[in-house]
Amino acid sequence: MKRTTSNADSTPTRRDDIPEHLKTFFSRQHPEFASIFEAVNALPIDDTHCHFITDRDAITTPQRYLERISLAGFPIASYFPDGVYAQWLTGDEEIKHALNQKYDIQRIVSGITSDIGESVFVKLLVKELAHFLGCEARLEAVIEARNERGKDYWSYINILFHDVNIANIMLETGVREGRGAKEFERFEEAILPCKSHRIARIETIQDELFQMNITFDEFERRFVERLLEVLDGNGNFGKRSFGMKSYLLPEIGLIRPLYDRGPAEASWIALRNSFDQRDKMDREEAGQITKDLCRYTFTLTLEECLKRDMPMQIHTGDGEAPWVILRNQDPFFLEEVCRFDKNNMMRMPKIIPLHAGYPSVGKAAWLSHLYPNCYFELSIMTPFVHQSLYQRYLQVMEAVPLSKILFASDTYHIPELYWLAGRWGKRYLAQALTDYVVGGSMDFEEAIEGARMILYKNNRRLYNLSLD
């Protein structure tokens, strides 16, 4: 059988590049796996949902690295009074000592990060990075070698992108860590020749306006004006957007589109009347006050996306507790959004539930199976599920057409997440596809074409991109 890869495919990883800890894994695979992996590993990647990297983690410590890479470490500042943890991180030894005496910060942080360090995810990460960086497979040695690379951090990031052949990213600009246009541009320059297309977040627009003591009519006017600037002009930190993202689901659960201005105006008035008390409210109470207002802005935004044939990404599944309400993030809570009924007709906007709906992967897959305009995106599950991605990918592909699956990482803070997602995603995708080839469901060429669709073709078609 003649086996080929497309002209877009790059040179595959050499067999002698396989780390020692993986040789047993490779030897246990079906003989067909080697040729499938070689072809899949050569393919370019489009990351359909990810975030920019700053240089604040160029030089780090083992403890800080674990905190920054783990979702469990993401909200450490929330375990202390507002501003205390930032003061502790940046303070001198005297300030750290005083804050430790009062808030027991070091013990709490050490407890969280030491548990993270005992995860299978980190143990595998250390082995992979040790091979890549040419050092001993201990976290301390990996961080030391990484810090050496961090002296030229932007070049290091470029090497990570090149190593797994990331060709394009859809960069969601809602996670900024206080940074702006200059920092976005610096990151995009660093990853060249990888191309970047930006996605804007609804909350970025509305949060600017929520602070203003204005009428609802004025709020609505300004919101639409900013939205159009983001979609059609340079309102996304100096560039246009190729789609939108919503973080509404974890705030309110079931999203029902709202066209009626009346409830939205009442919600705006309630927000204004409660503004001085919001810091004292629990997360559910605060979410209920703005619920109808946010449903209305969501609906306005989705209408504009539909007019432009632009996708809407929606945060689904995964975590970021304690900021979000985990029980609200069921993928089935997006059914009314997928329908987007008006005048007794479903209108099919492009909907992308994010993060594989993880851990409710089956629900997200079935939603994508049932609704032609609903897609399936693989981030967070990729790379955090690591070895079990093989089973998860099988679970997804048994329900979702290959033409609707989108590769993504949701990378934040740490650039190695881009690299790990690419490395592990290709490896375990090849393993899952091997099962289908061995079982007779697909032949070799169908499997590799399926990988092309998942890794880059579907993203380019969905966003109407041409990267040639």
Short mmCIF file of C-alpha atoms in Angstrom, two decimals:
data_model
loop_
_atom_site.label_atom_id
_atom_site.label_comp_id
_atom_site.label_asym_id
_atom_site.label_seq_id
_atom_site.Cartn_x
_atom_site.Cartn_y
_atom_site.Cartn_z
CA MET A 1 0.00 0.00 0.00
CA LYS A 2 1.38 3.42 -0.90
CA ARG A 3 1.38 5.73 2.09
CA THR A 4 1.83 9.44 1.70
CA THR A 5 1.57 12.67 3.61
CA SER A 6 0.48 16.01 2.18
CA ASN A 7 2.81 18.80 1.11
CA ALA A 8 1.77 20.65 4.30
CA ASP A 9 3.31 17.86 6.40
CA SER A 10 6.79 18.40 7.78
CA THR A 11 9.68 16.03 8.42
CA PRO A 12 8.67 13.42 11.00
CA THR A 13 10.46 12.86 14.27
CA ARG A 14 13.33 10.37 13.90
CA ARG A 15 12.87 7.02 15.57
CA ASP A 16 15.99 7.61 17.66
CA ASP A 17 14.36 10.77 19.07
CA ILE A 18 11.96 8.64 21.13
CA PRO A 19 12.78 9.04 24.85
CA GLU A 20 13.79 5.95 26.81
CA HIS A 21 10.65 6.08 28.95
CA LEU A 22 8.52 5.71 25.81
CA LYS A 23 10.31 2.82 24.13
CA THR A 24 8.28 0.27 26.08
CA PHE A 25 5.09 2.08 25.11
CA PHE A 26 6.07 2.03 21.43
CA SER A 27 7.10 -1.62 21.54
CA ARG A 28 3.70 -2.65 22.93
CA GLN A 29 1.72 -1.01 20.12
CA HIS A 30 0.41 -2.85 17.10
CA PRO A 31 2.97 -2.91 14.24
CA GLU A 32 0.69 -0.54 12.29
CA PHE A 33 1.21 2.13 14.97
CA ALA A 34 4.75 3.06 13.92
CA SER A 35 3.78 4.17 10.41
CA ILE A 36 0.62 5.94 11.62
CA PHE A 37 2.51 7.77 14.35
CA GLU A 38 5.23 8.82 11.93
CA ALA A 39 2.66 10.32 9.56
CA VAL A 40 0.60 12.00 12.31
CA ASN A 41 3.68 13.33 14.07
CA ALA A 42 4.71 15.11 10.86
CA LEU A 43 1.48 17.08 10.57
CA PRO A 44 1.12 20.79 11.39
CA ILE A 45 -1.13 21.91 14.24
CA ASP A 46 -3.72 24.65 14.53
CA ASP A 47 -4.46 25.38 18.20
CA THR A 48 -8.06 26.58 18.14
CA HIS A 49 -8.17 27.86 21.73
CA CYS A 50 -5.17 29.18 23.65
CA HIS A 51 -3.70 32.21 25.42
CA PHE A 52 -0.59 34.32 25.12
CA ILE A 53 2.59 33.86 27.13
CA THR A 54 4.42 36.66 28.93
CA ASP A 55 8.04 36.66 30.07
CA ARG A 56 7.13 36.64 33.77
CA ASP A 57 7.88 32.89 34.00
CA ALA A 58 11.16 32.99 32.08
CA ILE A 59 13.04 32.27 35.30
CA THR A 60 11.17 30.30 37.92
CA THR A 61 11.40 27.83 40.81
CA PRO A 62 10.03 24.28 41.02
CA GLN A 63 7.27 25.39 43.40
CA ARG A 64 6.25 28.42 41.35
CA TYR A 65 6.32 26.37 38.13
CA LEU A 66 3.94 23.79 39.59
CA GLU A 67 1.63 26.55 40.78
CA ARG A 68 1.55 28.23 37.39
CA ILE A 69 0.99 25.07 35.38
CA SER A 70 -1.73 23.50 37.52
CA LEU A 71 -5.42 24.40 37.56
CA ALA A 72 -5.42 23.57 41.27
CA GLY A 73 -2.71 26.20 41.79
CA PHE A 74 -4.40 28.75 39.54
CA PRO A 75 -6.42 30.47 42.31
CA ILE A 76 -3.94 30.37 45.20
CA ALA A 77 -4.38 34.12 45.77
CA SER A 78 -8.06 33.47 46.55
CA TYR A 79 -7.12 31.62 49.73
CA PHE A 80 -5.87 34.86 51.30
CA PRO A 81 -7.25 38.39 51.71
CA ASP A 82 -7.24 40.50 48.54
CA GLY A 83 -3.71 41.53 47.51
CA VAL A 84 -1.90 39.60 50.24
CA TYR A 85 -0.47 36.84 48.03
CA ALA A 86 0.84 39.31 45.43
CA GLN A 87 2.52 41.22 48.23
CA TRP A 88 4.07 37.99 49.51
CA LEU A 89 5.34 37.01 46.04
CA THR A 90 7.05 40.34 45.41
CA GLY A 91 8.09 41.26 48.95
CA ASP A 92 11.52 41.00 50.56
CA GLU A 93 12.35 38.45 53.26
CA GLU A 94 11.05 40.68 56.04
CA ILE A 95 7.67 41.13 54.34
CA LYS A 96 7.43 37.42 53.53
CA HIS A 97 8.20 36.52 57.14
CA ALA A 98 5.56 38.89 58.51
CA LEU A 99 2.89 37.66 56.10
CA ASN A 100 3.79 34.03 56.81
CA GLN A 101 3.36 34.69 60.51
CA LYS A 102 -0.08 36.20 59.95
CA TYR A 103 -1.49 34.07 57.12
CA ASP A 104 0.67 30.89 57.06
CA ILE A 105 1.17 31.44 53.33
CA GLN A 106 4.26 29.30 52.76
CA ARG A 107 2.75 26.24 54.42
CA ILE A 108 -0.49 26.52 52.44
CA VAL A 109 1.27 27.08 49.11
CA SER A 110 3.75 24.26 49.79
CA GLY A 111 0.90 21.90 50.59
CA ILE A 112 -0.93 22.67 47.36
CA THR A 113 2.13 22.46 45.10
CA SER A 114 3.59 19.36 46.77
CA ASP A 115 0.37 17.50 46.01
CA ILE A 116 0.50 18.72 42.42
CA GLY A 117 4.07 17.45 42.21
CA GLU A 118 2.89 13.95 43.08
CA SER A 119 0.49 13.80 40.13
CA VAL A 120 1.16 11.37 37.28
CA PHE A 121 0.84 14.36 34.93
CA VAL A 122 3.89 16.05 36.49
CA LYS A 123 5.90 12.82 36.63
CA LEU A 124 5.40 12.33 32.89
CA LEU A 125 5.99 16.02 32.18
CA VAL A 126 9.36 15.84 33.96
CA LYS A 127 10.46 12.84 31.89
CA GLU A 128 9.39 14.46 28.63
CA LEU A 129 11.06 17.79 29.37
CA ALA A 130 14.21 16.11 30.69
CA HIS A 131 14.64 14.37 27.34
CA PHE A 132 13.91 17.58 25.43
CA LEU A 133 16.25 19.73 27.55
CA GLY A 134 18.97 17.09 27.90
CA CYS A 135 19.04 16.91 31.68
CA GLU A 136 18.34 14.53 34.54
CA ALA A 137 14.70 13.52 34.98
CA ARG A 138 14.10 15.38 38.23
CA LEU A 139 11.89 18.47 38.52
CA GLU A 140 14.72 20.50 40.04
CA ALA A 141 17.07 19.60 37.18
CA VAL A 142 14.39 20.33 34.59
CA ILE A 143 13.71 23.78 36.06
CA GLU A 144 17.44 24.52 36.19
CA ALA A 145 17.83 23.57 32.53
CA ARG A 146 14.69 25.49 31.64
CA ASN A 147 15.93 28.60 33.45
CA GLU A 148 19.08 28.44 31.34
CA ARG A 149 16.87 28.50 28.23
CA GLY A 150 14.85 31.26 29.87
CA LYS A 151 17.75 33.66 29.46
CA ASP A 152 16.53 33.88 25.86
CA TYR A 153 12.91 33.06 26.62
CA TRP A 154 11.33 34.14 23.35
CA SER A 155 13.72 31.95 21.36
CA TYR A 156 12.94 29.06 23.70
CA ILE A 157 9.21 29.53 23.10
CA ASN A 158 9.82 29.59 19.35
CA ILE A 159 11.73 26.29 19.62
CA LEU A 160 8.82 24.70 21.51
CA PHE A 161 6.40 25.77 18.78
CA HIS A 162 8.70 24.57 16.01
CA ASP A 163 9.36 21.21 17.66
CA VAL A 164 5.68 20.17 17.51
CA ASN A 165 4.98 22.12 14.29
CA ILE A 166 2.33 24.58 15.51
CA ALA A 167 1.39 26.50 12.37
CA ASN A 168 -1.50 28.66 13.57
CA ILE A 169 -3.21 29.64 16.82
CA MET A 170 -6.58 31.17 17.61
CA LEU A 171 -5.46 33.45 20.43
CA GLU A 172 -8.14 34.25 23.00
CA THR A 173 -7.29 37.61 24.57
CA GLY A 174 -9.44 37.44 27.71
CA VAL A 175 -6.59 36.15 29.92
CA ARG A 176 -4.22 39.12 30.13
CA GLU A 177 -2.63 39.22 33.60
CA GLY A 178 -2.71 43.00 33.39
CA ARG A 179 -0.95 43.12 30.03
CA GLY A 180 -2.09 44.71 26.77
CA ALA A 181 -1.50 45.20 23.04
CA LYS A 182 2.28 45.48 23.29
CA GLU A 183 2.61 42.15 25.08
CA PHE A 184 0.24 40.38 22.67
CA GLU A 185 2.31 41.61 19.75
CA ARG A 186 5.57 40.54 21.43
CA PHE A 187 4.29 37.00 21.86
CA GLU A 188 2.94 36.82 18.30
CA GLU A 189 6.29 38.01 16.97
CA ALA A 190 8.13 35.40 19.03
CA ILE A 191 6.20 32.43 17.64
CA LEU A 192 6.70 33.27 13.95
CA PRO A 193 6.35 31.68 11.41
CA CYS A 194 3.35 30.38 13.35
CA LYS A 195 0.42 32.65 12.54
CA SER A 196 -1.99 34.10 15.09
CA HIS A 197 -5.67 34.99 14.70
CA ARG A 198 -7.37 36.59 17.69
CA ILE A 199 -10.58 35.71 19.52
CA ALA A 200 -12.24 38.35 21.75
CA ARG A 201 -14.13 37.67 24.96
CA ILE A 202 -17.59 39.15 25.57
CA GLU A 203 -16.70 39.77 29.21
CA THR A 204 -13.75 41.96 28.23
CA ILE A 205 -16.17 44.33 26.51
CA GLN A 206 -18.94 44.32 29.09
CA ASP A 207 -16.63 44.52 32.13
CA GLU A 208 -15.32 47.84 30.83
CA LEU A 209 -18.90 49.13 30.81
CA PHE A 210 -20.17 47.53 34.04
CA GLN A 211 -18.11 50.09 35.97
CA MET A 212 -19.89 53.06 34.40
CA ASN A 213 -22.82 54.88 36.00
CA ILE A 214 -24.81 55.30 32.79
CA THR A 215 -28.32 54.50 31.57
CA PHE A 216 -29.15 51.13 30.09
CA ASP A 217 -29.72 52.74 26.69
CA GLU A 218 -26.22 54.19 26.84
CA PHE A 219 -24.77 50.86 28.00
CA GLU A 220 -26.41 49.05 25.09
CA ARG A 221 -25.21 51.64 22.59
CA ARG A 222 -21.65 51.48 23.85
CA PHE A 223 -21.64 47.69 24.02
CA VAL A 224 -22.74 47.30 20.40
CA GLU A 225 -20.28 49.98 19.30
CA ARG A 226 -17.37 48.19 21.01
CA LEU A 227 -18.52 44.80 19.73
CA LEU A 228 -18.53 46.00 16.13
CA GLU A 229 -15.12 47.58 16.62
CA VAL A 230 -13.82 44.23 17.91
CA LEU A 231 -15.36 42.23 15.07
CA ASP A 232 -14.83 44.57 12.14
CA GLY A 233 -12.10 46.97 13.22
CA ASN A 234 -8.99 46.83 15.40
CA GLY A 235 -10.77 46.67 18.76
CA ASN A 236 -9.13 43.45 19.95
CA PHE A 237 -5.99 45.10 21.32
CA GLY A 238 -5.10 46.60 17.96
CA LYS A 239 -6.36 43.81 15.70
CA ARG A 240 -9.67 42.39 14.49
CA SER A 241 -11.27 39.23 15.83
CA PHE A 242 -12.06 36.03 13.97
CA GLY A 243 -14.63 34.89 16.52
CA MET A 244 -15.91 35.47 20.04
CA LYS A 245 -15.70 33.67 23.37
CA SER A 246 -18.19 33.62 26.24
CA TYR A 247 -17.58 32.79 29.89
CA LEU A 248 -21.27 32.92 30.79
CA LEU A 249 -22.00 29.23 31.36
CA PRO A 250 -20.09 28.85 34.66
CA GLU A 251 -21.75 32.01 35.94
CA ILE A 252 -25.42 31.07 35.37
CA GLY A 253 -25.63 27.48 34.09
CA LEU A 254 -28.31 26.95 31.44
CA ILE A 255 -28.08 29.74 28.85
CA ARG A 256 -31.35 30.76 27.24
CA PRO A 257 -30.90 33.48 24.60
CA LEU A 258 -32.67 36.72 25.57
CA TYR A 259 -34.03 39.15 22.98
CA ASP A 260 -36.24 41.21 25.30
CA ARG A 261 -34.60 44.43 26.46
CA GLY A 262 -36.93 44.70 29.47
CA PRO A 263 -35.36 42.04 31.71
CA ALA A 264 -31.91 43.18 30.62
CA GLU A 265 -32.65 46.77 31.63
CA ALA A 266 -34.01 45.60 35.01
CA SER A 267 -30.81 43.61 35.50
CA TRP A 268 -28.72 46.69 34.65
CA ILE A 269 -30.61 48.78 37.22
CA ALA A 270 -30.15 46.03 39.82
CA LEU A 271 -26.44 46.00 39.07
CA ARG A 272 -26.17 49.75 39.54
CA ASN A 273 -28.12 49.60 42.82
CA SER A 274 -25.94 46.79 44.18
CA PHE A 275 -22.62 48.03 42.87
CA ASP A 276 -21.18 49.02 46.25
CA GLN A 277 -22.17 45.67 47.75
CA ARG A 278 -20.88 43.27 45.08
CA ASP A 279 -17.61 42.53 46.86
CA LYS A 280 -19.64 41.24 49.80
CA MET A 281 -21.88 38.96 47.72
CA ASP A 282 -21.21 35.29 47.14
CA ARG A 283 -20.59 34.20 43.57
CA GLU A 284 -24.10 32.86 42.97
CA GLU A 285 -25.83 36.01 44.21
CA ALA A 286 -23.64 38.25 42.07
CA GLY A 287 -24.27 36.06 39.03
CA GLN A 288 -28.04 36.19 39.46
CA ILE A 289 -28.07 40.00 39.52
CA THR A 290 -26.40 40.25 36.11
CA LYS A 291 -27.92 37.08 34.64
CA ASP A 292 -30.45 38.67 32.28
CA LEU A 293 -28.09 41.47 31.33
CA CYS A 294 -25.40 38.94 30.36
CA ARG A 295 -27.91 36.75 28.53
CA TYR A 296 -28.84 39.83 26.50
CA THR A 297 -25.25 40.80 25.64
CA PHE A 298 -24.54 37.17 24.81
CA THR A 299 -27.50 37.12 22.41
CA LEU A 300 -26.49 40.39 20.77
CA THR A 301 -23.00 38.99 20.26
CA LEU A 302 -24.14 35.65 18.88
CA GLU A 303 -26.38 37.47 16.39
CA GLU A 304 -23.37 39.40 15.11
CA CYS A 305 -21.30 36.20 14.87
CA LEU A 306 -24.09 34.55 12.89
CA LYS A 307 -24.19 37.46 10.43
CA ARG A 308 -20.45 37.09 9.82
CA ASP A 309 -20.27 33.27 9.84
CA MET A 310 -17.96 33.50 12.87
CA PRO A 311 -17.76 30.83 15.60
CA MET A 312 -18.64 31.44 19.24
CA GLN A 313 -16.42 29.64 21.75
CA ILE A 314 -18.13 28.95 25.10
CA HIS A 315 -16.33 27.95 28.30
CA THR A 316 -17.66 24.51 29.24
CA GLY A 317 -16.57 21.82 31.69
CA ASP A 318 -13.17 21.95 33.45
CA GLY A 319 -12.55 24.10 36.48
CA GLU A 320 -10.95 27.33 37.66
CA ALA A 321 -12.61 26.85 41.02
CA PRO A 322 -13.25 28.66 43.32
CA TRP A 323 -13.96 31.47 40.83
CA VAL A 324 -16.53 29.51 38.87
CA ILE A 325 -19.46 27.32 39.84
CA LEU A 326 -18.48 23.84 38.69
CA ARG A 327 -22.01 22.42 38.64
CA ASN A 328 -23.09 25.06 36.09
CA GLN A 329 -20.73 23.84 33.38
CA ASP A 330 -22.67 20.86 32.01
CA PRO A 331 -22.35 20.82 28.19
CA PHE A 332 -26.09 20.09 27.84
CA PHE A 333 -26.75 23.58 29.28
CA LEU A 334 -25.74 24.85 25.82
CA GLU A 335 -28.59 23.17 23.96
CA GLU A 336 -30.71 26.34 23.69
CA VAL A 337 -27.67 28.19 22.36
CA CYS A 338 -27.12 25.54 19.68
CA ARG A 339 -30.78 25.83 18.72
CA PHE A 340 -30.79 29.66 18.76
CA ASP A 341 -34.48 29.61 17.82
CA LYS A 342 -36.20 32.63 16.38
CA ASN A 343 -39.55 32.70 14.59
CA ASN A 344 -39.88 28.93 15.10
CA MET A 345 -36.65 28.19 13.25
CA MET A 346 -33.21 27.02 14.41
CA ARG A 347 -30.59 29.25 12.80
CA MET A 348 -27.34 27.30 13.26
CA PRO A 349 -24.66 29.67 14.58
CA LYS A 350 -21.26 28.00 14.86
CA ILE A 351 -20.93 26.89 18.51
CA ILE A 352 -17.72 25.53 20.05
CA PRO A 353 -18.08 24.18 23.62
CA LEU A 354 -14.56 24.42 25.01
CA HIS A 355 -12.36 22.03 26.99
CA ALA A 356 -14.01 18.84 25.66
CA GLY A 357 -16.72 19.48 28.24
CA TYR A 358 -14.25 17.72 30.57
CA PRO A 359 -15.00 15.75 32.67
CA SER A 360 -18.38 15.39 30.88
CA VAL A 361 -16.71 14.37 27.63
CA GLY A 362 -19.51 12.09 26.52
CA LYS A 363 -22.12 14.83 26.90
CA ALA A 364 -20.06 17.32 24.89
CA ALA A 365 -19.48 14.68 22.21
CA TRP A 366 -23.18 13.82 22.00
CA LEU A 367 -24.16 17.50 21.78
CA SER A 368 -21.76 17.83 18.85
CA HIS A 369 -23.18 14.66 17.30
CA LEU A 370 -26.78 15.88 17.45
CA TYR A 371 -26.41 19.51 16.39
CA PRO A 372 -24.76 20.10 12.99
CA ASN A 373 -23.61 23.58 14.06
CA CYS A 374 -21.96 22.37 17.29
CA TYR A 375 -18.29 21.37 17.21
CA PHE A 376 -16.00 19.47 19.58
CA GLU A 377 -12.81 21.03 20.94
CA LEU A 378 -10.09 19.06 22.74
CA SER A 379 -8.34 21.54 25.06
CA ILE A 380 -7.55 21.10 28.77
CA MET A 381 -8.31 17.39 28.35
CA THR A 382 -5.34 17.75 26.01
CA PRO A 383 -2.76 17.68 27.59
CA PHE A 384 -3.86 17.20 31.22
CA VAL A 385 -5.38 13.73 30.75
CA HIS A 386 -2.03 12.60 29.21
CA GLN A 387 -1.90 8.78 28.71
CA SER A 388 -5.67 8.35 28.94
CA LEU A 389 -6.09 10.69 25.98
CA TYR A 390 -6.04 7.51 23.93
CA GLN A 391 -9.31 6.31 25.48
CA ARG A 392 -10.82 9.80 25.50
CA TYR A 393 -10.06 10.31 21.80
CA LEU A 394 -11.76 6.97 21.05
CA GLN A 395 -14.77 8.13 23.09
CA VAL A 396 -14.95 11.37 21.11
CA MET A 397 -14.49 9.78 17.69
CA GLU A 398 -17.15 7.15 18.30
CA ALA A 399 -19.76 9.96 18.40
CA VAL A 400 -18.36 13.09 16.70
CA PRO A 401 -17.63 13.19 12.95
CA LEU A 402 -13.92 13.64 12.28
CA SER A 403 -14.77 16.81 10.34
CA LYS A 404 -16.05 18.49 13.54
CA ILE A 405 -13.20 17.80 16.00
CA LEU A 406 -10.82 20.69 16.73
CA PHE A 407 -7.38 20.38 18.29
CA ALA A 408 -6.56 22.82 21.11
CA SER A 409 -4.55 23.18 24.30
CA ASP A 410 -6.00 26.15 26.26
CA THR A 411 -2.38 26.98 27.10
CA TYR A 412 -1.95 29.64 29.79
CA HIS A 413 1.02 30.96 31.80
CA ILE A 414 3.52 28.24 30.81
CA PRO A 415 4.63 27.71 27.18
CA GLU A 416 5.40 24.04 27.71
CA LEU A 417 1.64 23.40 27.68
CA TYR A 418 1.65 24.22 23.95
CA TRP A 419 4.45 21.70 23.49
CA LEU A 420 2.96 18.98 25.70
CA ALA A 421 -0.44 19.27 24.01
CA GLY A 422 1.17 18.90 20.61
CA ARG A 423 3.45 16.08 21.65
CA TRP A 424 0.90 14.05 23.60
CA GLY A 425 -2.01 14.94 21.33
CA LYS A 426 -0.29 13.51 18.28
CA ARG A 427 0.98 10.45 20.12
CA TYR A 428 -2.34 9.35 21.58
CA LEU A 429 -4.33 10.41 18.54
CA ALA A 430 -2.10 8.08 16.51
CA GLN A 431 -2.73 5.31 19.04
CA ALA A 432 -6.52 5.77 18.78
CA LEU A 433 -6.43 5.88 14.99
CA THR A 434 -4.35 2.71 14.98
CA ASP A 435 -7.20 0.92 16.74
CA TYR A 436 -9.58 1.96 13.98
CA VAL A 437 -7.17 0.85 11.24
CA VAL A 438 -6.42 -2.48 12.89
CA GLY A 439 -10.14 -3.02 13.53
CA GLY A 440 -10.97 -2.34 9.89
CA SER A 441 -13.04 0.82 10.45
CA MET A 442 -10.56 2.91 8.44
CA ASP A 443 -7.66 2.30 6.13
CA PHE A 444 -4.33 4.05 6.57
CA GLU A 445 -5.08 6.99 4.29
CA GLU A 446 -8.47 7.59 5.92
CA ALA A 447 -6.82 7.63 9.35
CA ILE A 448 -4.17 10.16 8.32
CA GLU A 449 -6.77 12.34 6.62
CA GLY A 450 -8.77 12.19 9.85
CA ALA A 451 -5.69 13.39 11.73
CA ARG A 452 -5.25 16.25 9.25
CA MET A 453 -8.84 17.33 9.81
CA ILE A 454 -8.51 17.24 13.60
CA LEU A 455 -5.09 18.86 13.82
CA TYR A 456 -5.56 21.74 11.39
CA LYS A 457 -8.04 21.43 8.50
CA ASN A 458 -11.25 21.74 10.53
CA ASN A 459 -10.07 24.88 12.28
CA ARG A 460 -9.20 26.62 9.01
CA ARG A 461 -12.51 25.70 7.43
CA LEU A 462 -14.54 26.74 10.47
CA TYR A 463 -12.87 30.15 10.74
CA ASN A 464 -12.66 30.66 6.97
CA LEU A 465 -8.87 30.90 7.09
CA SER A 466 -6.33 30.49 4.34
CA LEU A 467 -2.79 29.98 5.63
CA ASP A 468 -1.17 29.08 2.31
#
